[in-house]
Amino acid sequence: MRILIIEDEIIQNENLVKIIKKNYPNLSVLSGYSCKDTRKIIKENEIDLFFVDVNLPDGSGVDLVKEIRKIHGYELKGVVFITSQMFQIVDAFKSTHCYDFLIKPYDVNDIKKIINTFYKSDGIQASKDNKAYTIIPIDNNLSFKVYHDDIIFVEYYCRQCVIHTTKGEIICKRLSLGKILNEIKSDTILQSHKSYIVNTKYINKIEKNYTRSWDITFSGIEKVAQASANYIENVFNAWEKKA
């Protein structure tokens, strides 16, 4: 099995190679820094999984993958896009049948989760991914796999749901807040307000701001959610259990 990493930042490239080789010694890992490098490598090697930076010095990573998809045998090969901008992922998923993505800065667990899910045999010691997730439809052509543990809170705003995760924001126009909550079914994720769902495992502080309203702040994110009198008791109870 061969993985090809295309990342123009030298340190990022080398670190990603080291992480994969350390955790998966049976894998062959190749790397390049540009679209030109990629074309040369895939002429000489059969690649099973690609990690491709969206922005490369001599072109777009998305356009590069579109080009690769036209090559016989690569129509359905695994592709993981690397980016620091969540919005770039939408076009990538729609146009290239992208398998997954890495949002910078990523860590070892992000990489292992992708590889463990992708490889199920051929000498790879892949641990089963038991983490709960929900497939969230973004539009007619695109859905995201959202792991429940990654959700910080969800807000309903301007007739759309914004899912705030540890990886970034996902905007969903096709599901209501209630439908998302029904899909998730988690002990730590619950409604706090008619316009908010919160994950109590990330709550840092709950502070009353008006007679029947509370501000909820979270670890790792500056944005604030709201709680109302109808839901605050359940939120407090779940938060205390988590503590």
C-alpha positions as protocol buffer text, in pm:
chain_id: "A"
residue {
  index: 1
  type: MET
  ca { x: 0 y: 0 z: 0 }
}
residue {
  index: 2
  type: ARG
  ca { x: 133 y: 340 z: -97 }
}
residue {
  index: 3
  type: ILE
  ca { x: 42 y: 684 z: 32 }
}
residue {
  index: 4
  type: LEU
  ca { x: 143 y: 997 z: -156 }
}
residue {
  index: 5
  type: ILE
  ca { x: 169 y: 1327 z: 32 }
}
residue {
  index: 6
  type: ILE
  ca { x: 163 y: 1647 z: -175 }
}
residue {
  index: 7
  type: GLU
  ca { x: 233 y: 1942 z: 55 }
}
residue {
  index: 8
  type: ASP
  ca { x: 447 y: 2240 z: -45 }
}
residue {
  index: 9
  type: GLU
  ca { x: 539 y: 2344 z: 310 }
}
residue {
  index: 10
  type: ILE
  ca { x: 856 y: 2145 z: 378 }
}
residue {
  index: 11
  type: ILE
  ca { x: 814 y: 2111 z: 756 }
}
residue {
  index: 12
  type: GLN
  ca { x: 446 y: 2010 z: 725 }
}
residue {
  index: 13
  type: ASN
  ca { x: 537 y: 1759 z: 455 }
}
residue {
  index: 14
  type: GLU
  ca { x: 817 y: 1601 z: 656 }
}
residue {
  index: 15
  type: ASN
  ca { x: 611 y: 1587 z: 975 }
}
residue {
  index: 16
  type: LEU
  ca { x: 322 y: 1415 z: 800 }
}
residue {
  index: 17
  type: VAL
  ca { x: 557 y: 1158 z: 649 }
}
residue {
  index: 18
  type: LYS
  ca { x: 716 y: 1092 z: 990 }
}
residue {
  index: 19
  type: ILE
  ca { x: 379 y: 1050 z: 1163 }
}
residue {
  index: 20
  type: ILE
  ca { x: 255 y: 797 z: 909 }
}
residue {
  index: 21
  type: LYS
  ca { x: 581 y: 599 z: 898 }
}
residue {
  index: 22
  type: LYS
  ca { x: 601 y: 585 z: 1277 }
}
residue {
  index: 23
  type: ASN
  ca { x: 243 y: 461 z: 1325 }
}
residue {
  index: 24
  type: TYR
  ca { x: 219 y: 248 z: 1009 }
}
residue {
  index: 25
  type: PRO
  ca { x: 563 y: 95 z: 939 }
}
residue {
  index: 26
  type: ASN
  ca { x: 414 y: -144 z: 680 }
}
residue {
  index: 27
  type: LEU
  ca { x: 304 y: 145 z: 459 }
}
residue {
  index: 28
  type: SER
  ca { x: 510 y: 291 z: 179 }
}
residue {
  index: 29
  type: VAL
  ca { x: 501 y: 671 z: 198 }
}
residue {
  index: 30
  type: LEU
  ca { x: 606 y: 894 z: -91 }
}
residue {
  index: 31
  type: SER
  ca { x: 600 y: 1272 z: -96 }
}
residue {
  index: 32
  type: GLY
  ca { x: 616 y: 1568 z: -331 }
}
residue {
  index: 33
  type: TYR
  ca { x: 572 y: 1942 z: -318 }
}
residue {
  index: 34
  type: SER
  ca { x: 387 y: 2039 z: -635 }
}
residue {
  index: 35
  type: CYS
  ca { x: 153 y: 1935 z: -917 }
}
residue {
  index: 36
  type: LYS
  ca { x: 460 y: 1862 z: -1129 }
}
residue {
  index: 37
  type: ASP
  ca { x: 599 y: 1627 z: -862 }
}
residue {
  index: 38
  type: THR
  ca { x: 266 y: 1446 z: -844 }
}
residue {
  index: 39
  type: ARG
  ca { x: 248 y: 1378 z: -1218 }
}
residue {
  index: 40
  type: LYS
  ca { x: 598 y: 1233 z: -1214 }
}
residue {
  index: 41
  type: ILE
  ca { x: 539 y: 1013 z: -908 }
}
residue {
  index: 42
  type: ILE
  ca { x: 211 y: 859 z: -1027 }
}
residue {
  index: 43
  type: LYS
  ca { x: 371 y: 769 z: -1360 }
}
residue {
  index: 44
  type: GLU
  ca { x: 627 y: 560 z: -1174 }
}
residue {
  index: 45
  type: ASN
  ca { x: 419 y: 433 z: -878 }
}
residue {
  index: 46
  type: GLU
  ca { x: 68 y: 308 z: -811 }
}
residue {
  index: 47
  type: ILE
  ca { x: -82 y: 517 z: -531 }
}
residue {
  index: 48
  type: ASP
  ca { x: -361 y: 396 z: -301 }
}
residue {
  index: 49
  type: LEU
  ca { x: -426 y: 707 z: -91 }
}
residue {
  index: 50
  type: PHE
  ca { x: -345 y: 1072 z: -158 }
}
residue {
  index: 51
  type: PHE
  ca { x: -296 y: 1356 z: 92 }
}
residue {
  index: 52
  type: VAL
  ca { x: -310 y: 1675 z: -116 }
}
residue {
  index: 53
  type: ASP
  ca { x: -277 y: 2037 z: -7 }
}
residue {
  index: 54
  type: VAL
  ca { x: -551 y: 2250 z: -162 }
}
residue {
  index: 55
  type: ASN
  ca { x: -304 y: 2530 z: -242 }
}
residue {
  index: 56
  type: LEU
  ca { x: 11 y: 2428 z: -429 }
}
residue {
  index: 57
  type: PRO
  ca { x: 280 y: 2655 z: -578 }
}
residue {
  index: 58
  type: ASP
  ca { x: 208 y: 2557 z: -940 }
}
residue {
  index: 59
  type: GLY
  ca { x: -168 y: 2510 z: -927 }
}
residue {
  index: 60
  type: SER
  ca { x: -477 y: 2412 z: -733 }
}
residue {
  index: 61
  type: GLY
  ca { x: -477 y: 2085 z: -543 }
}
residue {
  index: 62
  type: VAL
  ca { x: -845 y: 2045 z: -633 }
}
residue {
  index: 63
  type: ASP
  ca { x: -770 y: 2081 z: -1005 }
}
residue {
  index: 64
  type: LEU
  ca { x: -482 y: 1837 z: -966 }
}
residue {
  index: 65
  type: VAL
  ca { x: -712 y: 1573 z: -820 }
}
residue {
  index: 66
  type: LYS
  ca { x: -965 y: 1633 z: -1100 }
}
residue {
  index: 67
  type: GLU
  ca { x: -681 y: 1556 z: -1340 }
}
residue {
  index: 68
  type: ILE
  ca { x: -586 y: 1241 z: -1147 }
}
residue {
  index: 69
  type: ARG
  ca { x: -948 y: 1122 z: -1149 }
}
residue {
  index: 70
  type: LYS
  ca { x: -934 y: 1104 z: -1530 }
}
residue {
  index: 71
  type: ILE
  ca { x: -652 y: 848 z: -1517 }
}
residue {
  index: 72
  type: HIS
  ca { x: -766 y: 487 z: -1552 }
}
residue {
  index: 73
  type: GLY
  ca { x: -758 y: 316 z: -1212 }
}
residue {
  index: 74
  type: TYR
  ca { x: -767 y: 640 z: -1014 }
}
residue {
  index: 75
  type: GLU
  ca { x: -1136 y: 721 z: -1052 }
}
residue {
  index: 76
  type: LEU
  ca { x: -1215 y: 613 z: -695 }
}
residue {
  index: 77
  type: LYS
  ca { x: -878 y: 621 z: -517 }
}
residue {
  index: 78
  type: GLY
  ca { x: -881 y: 775 z: -170 }
}
residue {
  index: 79
  type: VAL
  ca { x: -809 y: 1148 z: -154 }
}
residue {
  index: 80
  type: VAL
  ca { x: -763 y: 1355 z: 161 }
}
residue {
  index: 81
  type: PHE
  ca { x: -738 y: 1730 z: 114 }
}
residue {
  index: 82
  type: ILE
  ca { x: -520 y: 1939 z: 345 }
}
residue {
  index: 83
  type: THR
  ca { x: -625 y: 2299 z: 408 }
}
residue {
  index: 84
  type: SER
  ca { x: -640 y: 2572 z: 668 }
}
residue {
  index: 85
  type: GLN
  ca { x: -971 y: 2705 z: 533 }
}
residue {
  index: 86
  type: MET
  ca { x: -1292 y: 2511 z: 594 }
}
residue {
  index: 87
  type: PHE
  ca { x: -1477 y: 2681 z: 306 }
}
residue {
  index: 88
  type: GLN
  ca { x: -1233 y: 2534 z: 52 }
}
residue {
  index: 89
  type: ILE
  ca { x: -1351 y: 2185 z: 140 }
}
residue {
  index: 90
  type: VAL
  ca { x: -1701 y: 2232 z: -4 }
}
residue {
  index: 91
  type: ASP
  ca { x: -1580 y: 2272 z: -362 }
}
residue {
  index: 92
  type: ALA
  ca { x: -1331 y: 1990 z: -314 }
}
residue {
  index: 93
  type: PHE
  ca { x: -1598 y: 1744 z: -199 }
}
residue {
  index: 94
  type: LYS
  ca { x: -1840 y: 1838 z: -477 }
}
residue {
  index: 95
  type: SER
  ca { x: -1596 y: 1820 z: -765 }
}
residue {
  index: 96
  type: THR
  ca { x: -1352 y: 1538 z: -682 }
}
residue {
  index: 97
  type: HIS
  ca { x: -1528 y: 1274 z: -468 }
}
residue {
  index: 98
  type: CYS
  ca { x: -1289 y: 1358 z: -187 }
}
residue {
  index: 99
  type: TYR
  ca { x: -1265 y: 1090 z: 82 }
}
residue {
  index: 100
  type: ASP
  ca { x: -1184 y: 1312 z: 380 }
}
residue {
  index: 101
  type: PHE
  ca { x: -996 y: 1626 z: 482 }
}
residue {
  index: 102
  type: LEU
  ca { x: -739 y: 1756 z: 730 }
}
residue {
  index: 103
  type: ILE
  ca { x: -779 y: 2105 z: 872 }
}
residue {
  index: 104
  type: LYS
  ca { x: -453 y: 2273 z: 976 }
}
residue {
  index: 105
  type: PRO
  ca { x: -335 y: 2255 z: 1245 }
}
residue {
  index: 106
  type: TYR
  ca { x: -405 y: 1882 z: 1268 }
}
residue {
  index: 107
  type: ASP
  ca { x: -264 y: 1624 z: 1508 }
}
residue {
  index: 108
  type: VAL
  ca { x: -163 y: 1259 z: 1509 }
}
residue {
  index: 109
  type: ASN
  ca { x: -512 y: 1138 z: 1601 }
}
residue {
  index: 110
  type: ASP
  ca { x: -667 y: 1317 z: 1302 }
}
residue {
  index: 111
  type: ILE
  ca { x: -431 y: 1136 z: 1067 }
}
residue {
  index: 112
  type: LYS
  ca { x: -473 y: 797 z: 1237 }
}
residue {
  index: 113
  type: LYS
  ca { x: -851 y: 826 z: 1227 }
}
residue {
  index: 114
  type: ILE
  ca { x: -843 y: 873 z: 850 }
}
residue {
  index: 115
  type: ILE
  ca { x: -597 y: 592 z: 779 }
}
residue {
  index: 116
  type: ASN
  ca { x: -762 y: 349 z: 1023 }
}
residue {
  index: 117
  type: THR
  ca { x: -1097 y: 404 z: 855 }
}
residue {
  index: 118
  type: PHE
  ca { x: -956 y: 377 z: 503 }
}
residue {
  index: 119
  type: TYR
  ca { x: -748 y: 62 z: 547 }
}
residue {
  index: 120
  type: LYS
  ca { x: -914 y: -254 z: 673 }
}
residue {
  index: 121
  type: SER
  ca { x: -666 y: -524 z: 570 }
}
residue {
  index: 122
  type: ASP
  ca { x: -342 y: -587 z: 375 }
}
residue {
  index: 123
  type: GLY
  ca { x: -117 y: -600 z: 681 }
}
residue {
  index: 124
  type: ILE
  ca { x: -232 y: -267 z: 822 }
}
residue {
  index: 125
  type: GLN
  ca { x: -310 y: -285 z: 1194 }
}
residue {
  index: 126
  type: ALA
  ca { x: -615 y: -61 z: 1186 }
}
residue {
  index: 127
  type: SER
  ca { x: -816 y: -10 z: 1501 }
}
residue {
  index: 128
  type: LYS
  ca { x: -1192 y: -11 z: 1456 }
}
residue {
  index: 129
  type: ASP
  ca { x: -1342 y: 336 z: 1454 }
}
residue {
  index: 130
  type: ASN
  ca { x: -1609 y: 319 z: 1723 }
}
residue {
  index: 131
  type: LYS
  ca { x: -1669 y: 692 z: 1746 }
}
residue {
  index: 132
  type: ALA
  ca { x: -2030 y: 795 z: 1689 }
}
residue {
  index: 133
  type: TYR
  ca { x: -2097 y: 1019 z: 1392 }
}
residue {
  index: 134
  type: THR
  ca { x: -2383 y: 1164 z: 1190 }
}
residue {
  index: 135
  type: ILE
  ca { x: -2392 y: 1228 z: 815 }
}
residue {
  index: 136
  type: ILE
  ca { x: -2502 y: 1591 z: 775 }
}
residue {
  index: 137
  type: PRO
  ca { x: -2638 y: 1691 z: 430 }
}
residue {
  index: 138
  type: ILE
  ca { x: -2506 y: 2032 z: 322 }
}
residue {
  index: 139
  type: ASP
  ca { x: -2685 y: 2048 z: -14 }
}
residue {
  index: 140
  type: ASN
  ca { x: -2803 y: 1810 z: -287 }
}
residue {
  index: 141
  type: ASN
  ca { x: -2448 y: 1711 z: -381 }
}
residue {
  index: 142
  type: LEU
  ca { x: -2260 y: 1716 z: -53 }
}
residue {
  index: 143
  type: SER
  ca { x: -2273 y: 1560 z: 292 }
}
residue {
  index: 144
  type: PHE
  ca { x: -2027 y: 1570 z: 581 }
}
residue {
  index: 145
  type: LYS
  ca { x: -1946 y: 1296 z: 829 }
}
residue {
  index: 146
  type: VAL
  ca { x: -1951 y: 1483 z: 1162 }
}
residue {
  index: 147
  type: TYR
  ca { x: -1814 y: 1302 z: 1467 }
}
residue {
  index: 148
  type: HIS
  ca { x: -2021 y: 1378 z: 1778 }
}
residue {
  index: 149
  type: ASP
  ca { x: -1710 y: 1424 z: 1991 }
}
residue {
  index: 150
  type: ASP
  ca { x: -1601 y: 1706 z: 1758 }
}
residue {
  index: 151
  type: ILE
  ca { x: -1921 y: 1910 z: 1796 }
}
residue {
  index: 152
  type: ILE
  ca { x: -1890 y: 2207 z: 2034 }
}
residue {
  index: 153
  type: PHE
  ca { x: -2228 y: 2369 z: 1973 }
}
residue {
  index: 154
  type: VAL
  ca { x: -2487 y: 2427 z: 1701 }
}
residue {
  index: 155
  type: GLU
  ca { x: -2676 y: 2749 z: 1641 }
}
residue {
  index: 156
  type: TYR
  ca { x: -2976 y: 2826 z: 1422 }
}
residue {
  index: 157
  type: TYR
  ca { x: -2915 y: 3158 z: 1252 }
}
residue {
  index: 158
  type: CYS
  ca { x: -3061 y: 3322 z: 939 }
}
residue {
  index: 159
  type: ARG
  ca { x: -3261 y: 3009 z: 850 }
}
residue {
  index: 160
  type: GLN
  ca { x: -2961 y: 2781 z: 861 }
}
residue {
  index: 161
  type: CYS
  ca { x: -2775 y: 2572 z: 1118 }
}
residue {
  index: 162
  type: VAL
  ca { x: -2410 y: 2649 z: 1189 }
}
residue {
  index: 163
  type: ILE
  ca { x: -2229 y: 2351 z: 1343 }
}
residue {
  index: 164
  type: HIS
  ca { x: -1924 y: 2468 z: 1538 }
}
residue {
  index: 165
  type: THR
  ca { x: -1673 y: 2183 z: 1564 }
}
residue {
  index: 166
  type: THR
  ca { x: -1315 y: 2139 z: 1677 }
}
residue {
  index: 167
  type: LYS
  ca { x: -1225 y: 2135 z: 1304 }
}
residue {
  index: 168
  type: GLY
  ca { x: -1417 y: 2447 z: 1200 }
}
residue {
  index: 169
  type: GLU
  ca { x: -1769 y: 2554 z: 1105 }
}
residue {
  index: 170
  type: ILE
  ca { x: -2014 y: 2359 z: 889 }
}
residue {
  index: 171
  type: ILE
  ca { x: -2318 y: 2541 z: 750 }
}
residue {
  index: 172
  type: CYS
  ca { x: -2627 y: 2326 z: 699 }
}
residue {
  index: 173
  type: LYS
  ca { x: -2937 y: 2464 z: 529 }
}
residue {
  index: 174
  type: ARG
  ca { x: -3123 y: 2137 z: 489 }
}
residue {
  index: 175
  type: LEU
  ca { x: -3181 y: 2029 z: 850 }
}
residue {
  index: 176
  type: SER
  ca { x: -3356 y: 2203 z: 1136 }
}
residue {
  index: 177
  type: LEU
  ca { x: -3206 y: 2222 z: 1484 }
}
residue {
  index: 178
  type: GLY
  ca { x: -3454 y: 1960 z: 1604 }
}
residue {
  index: 179
  type: LYS
  ca { x: -3367 y: 1716 z: 1326 }
}
residue {
  index: 180
  type: ILE
  ca { x: -2996 y: 1751 z: 1396 }
}
residue {
  index: 181
  type: LEU
  ca { x: -3056 y: 1681 z: 1765 }
}
residue {
  index: 182
  type: ASN
  ca { x: -3265 y: 1373 z: 1681 }
}
residue {
  index: 183
  type: GLU
  ca { x: -2989 y: 1244 z: 1454 }
}
residue {
  index: 184
  type: ILE
  ca { x: -2714 y: 1288 z: 1713 }
}
residue {
  index: 185
  type: LYS
  ca { x: -2873 y: 1122 z: 2019 }
}
residue {
  index: 186
  type: SER
  ca { x: -2586 y: 1188 z: 2262 }
}
residue {
  index: 187
  type: ASP
  ca { x: -2594 y: 1218 z: 2642 }
}
residue {
  index: 188
  type: THR
  ca { x: -2363 y: 1520 z: 2633 }
}
residue {
  index: 189
  type: ILE
  ca { x: -2526 y: 1705 z: 2341 }
}
residue {
  index: 190
  type: LEU
  ca { x: -2858 y: 1869 z: 2420 }
}
residue {
  index: 191
  type: GLN
  ca { x: -3073 y: 2171 z: 2348 }
}
residue {
  index: 192
  type: SER
  ca { x: -3004 y: 2481 z: 2557 }
}
residue {
  index: 193
  type: HIS
  ca { x: -3226 y: 2733 z: 2378 }
}
residue {
  index: 194
  type: LYS
  ca { x: -3472 y: 2736 z: 2088 }
}
residue {
  index: 195
  type: SER
  ca { x: -3177 y: 2836 z: 1868 }
}
residue {
  index: 196
  type: TYR
  ca { x: -2890 y: 2641 z: 2028 }
}
residue {
  index: 197
  type: ILE
  ca { x: -2761 y: 2289 z: 2090 }
}
residue {
  index: 198
  type: VAL
  ca { x: -2453 y: 2253 z: 2312 }
}
residue {
  index: 199
  type: ASN
  ca { x: -2203 y: 1979 z: 2392 }
}
residue {
  index: 200
  type: THR
  ca { x: -2155 y: 1987 z: 2769 }
}
residue {
  index: 201
  type: LYS
  ca { x: -1809 y: 1827 z: 2747 }
}
residue {
  index: 202
  type: TYR
  ca { x: -1676 y: 2156 z: 2603 }
}
residue {
  index: 203
  type: ILE
  ca { x: -1859 y: 2397 z: 2836 }
}
residue {
  index: 204
  type: ASN
  ca { x: -1622 y: 2618 z: 3030 }
}
residue {
  index: 205
  type: LYS
  ca { x: -1865 y: 2854 z: 3204 }
}
residue {
  index: 206
  type: ILE
  ca { x: -2238 y: 2927 z: 3232 }
}
residue {
  index: 207
  type: GLU
  ca { x: -2321 y: 3282 z: 3334 }
}
residue {
  index: 208
  type: LYS
  ca { x: -2659 y: 3446 z: 3382 }
}
residue {
  index: 209
  type: ASN
  ca { x: -2696 y: 3768 z: 3184 }
}
residue {
  index: 210
  type: TYR
  ca { x: -3068 y: 3841 z: 3213 }
}
residue {
  index: 211
  type: THR
  ca { x: -3358 y: 3714 z: 3422 }
}
residue {
  index: 212
  type: ARG
  ca { x: -3431 y: 3421 z: 3191 }
}
residue {
  index: 213
  type: SER
  ca { x: -3114 y: 3397 z: 2984 }
}
residue {
  index: 214
  type: TRP
  ca { x: -2761 y: 3256 z: 3028 }
}
residue {
  index: 215
  type: ASP
  ca { x: -2436 y: 3284 z: 2829 }
}
residue {
  index: 216
  type: ILE
  ca { x: -2244 y: 2961 z: 2769 }
}
residue {
  index: 217
  type: THR
  ca { x: -1873 y: 2979 z: 2692 }
}
residue {
  index: 218
  type: PHE
  ca { x: -1659 y: 2688 z: 2574 }
}
residue {
  index: 219
  type: SER
  ca { x: -1304 y: 2564 z: 2586 }
}
residue {
  index: 220
  type: GLY
  ca { x: -1114 y: 2616 z: 2263 }
}
residue {
  index: 221
  type: ILE
  ca { x: -1354 y: 2862 z: 2099 }
}
residue {
  index: 222
  type: GLU
  ca { x: -1437 y: 3228 z: 2160 }
}
residue {
  index: 223
  type: LYS
  ca { x: -1796 y: 3219 z: 2037 }
}
residue {
  index: 224
  type: VAL
  ca { x: -2079 y: 3210 z: 2290 }
}
residue {
  index: 225
  type: ALA
  ca { x: -2404 y: 3011 z: 2295 }
}
residue {
  index: 226
  type: GLN
  ca { x: -2725 y: 3091 z: 2482 }
}
residue {
  index: 227
  type: ALA
  ca { x: -2942 y: 2904 z: 2729 }
}
residue {
  index: 228
  type: SER
  ca { x: -3300 y: 2986 z: 2820 }
}
residue {
  index: 229
  type: ALA
  ca { x: -3508 y: 2913 z: 3129 }
}
residue {
  index: 230
  type: ASN
  ca { x: -3685 y: 2622 z: 2958 }
}
residue {
  index: 231
  type: TYR
  ca { x: -3361 y: 2430 z: 2909 }
}
residue {
  index: 232
  type: ILE
  ca { x: -3108 y: 2557 z: 3163 }
}
residue {
  index: 233
  type: GLU
  ca { x: -3180 y: 2294 z: 3430 }
}
residue {
  index: 234
  type: ASN
  ca { x: -3111 y: 2008 z: 3187 }
}
residue {
  index: 235
  type: VAL
  ca { x: -2792 y: 2177 z: 3073 }
}
residue {
  index: 236
  type: PHE
  ca { x: -2668 y: 2223 z: 3430 }
}
residue {
  index: 237
  type: ASN
  ca { x: -2750 y: 1861 z: 3519 }
}
residue {
  index: 238
  type: ALA
  ca { x: -2566 y: 1722 z: 3215 }
}
residue {
  index: 239
  type: TRP
  ca { x: -2270 y: 1955 z: 3274 }
}
residue {
  index: 240
  type: GLU
  ca { x: -2242 y: 1846 z: 3639 }
}
residue {
  index: 241
  type: LYS
  ca { x: -2245 y: 1479 z: 3538 }
}
residue {
  index: 242
  type: LYS
  ca { x: -1965 y: 1545 z: 3291 }
}
residue {
  index: 243
  type: ALA
  ca { x: -1761 y: 1716 z: 3564 }
}
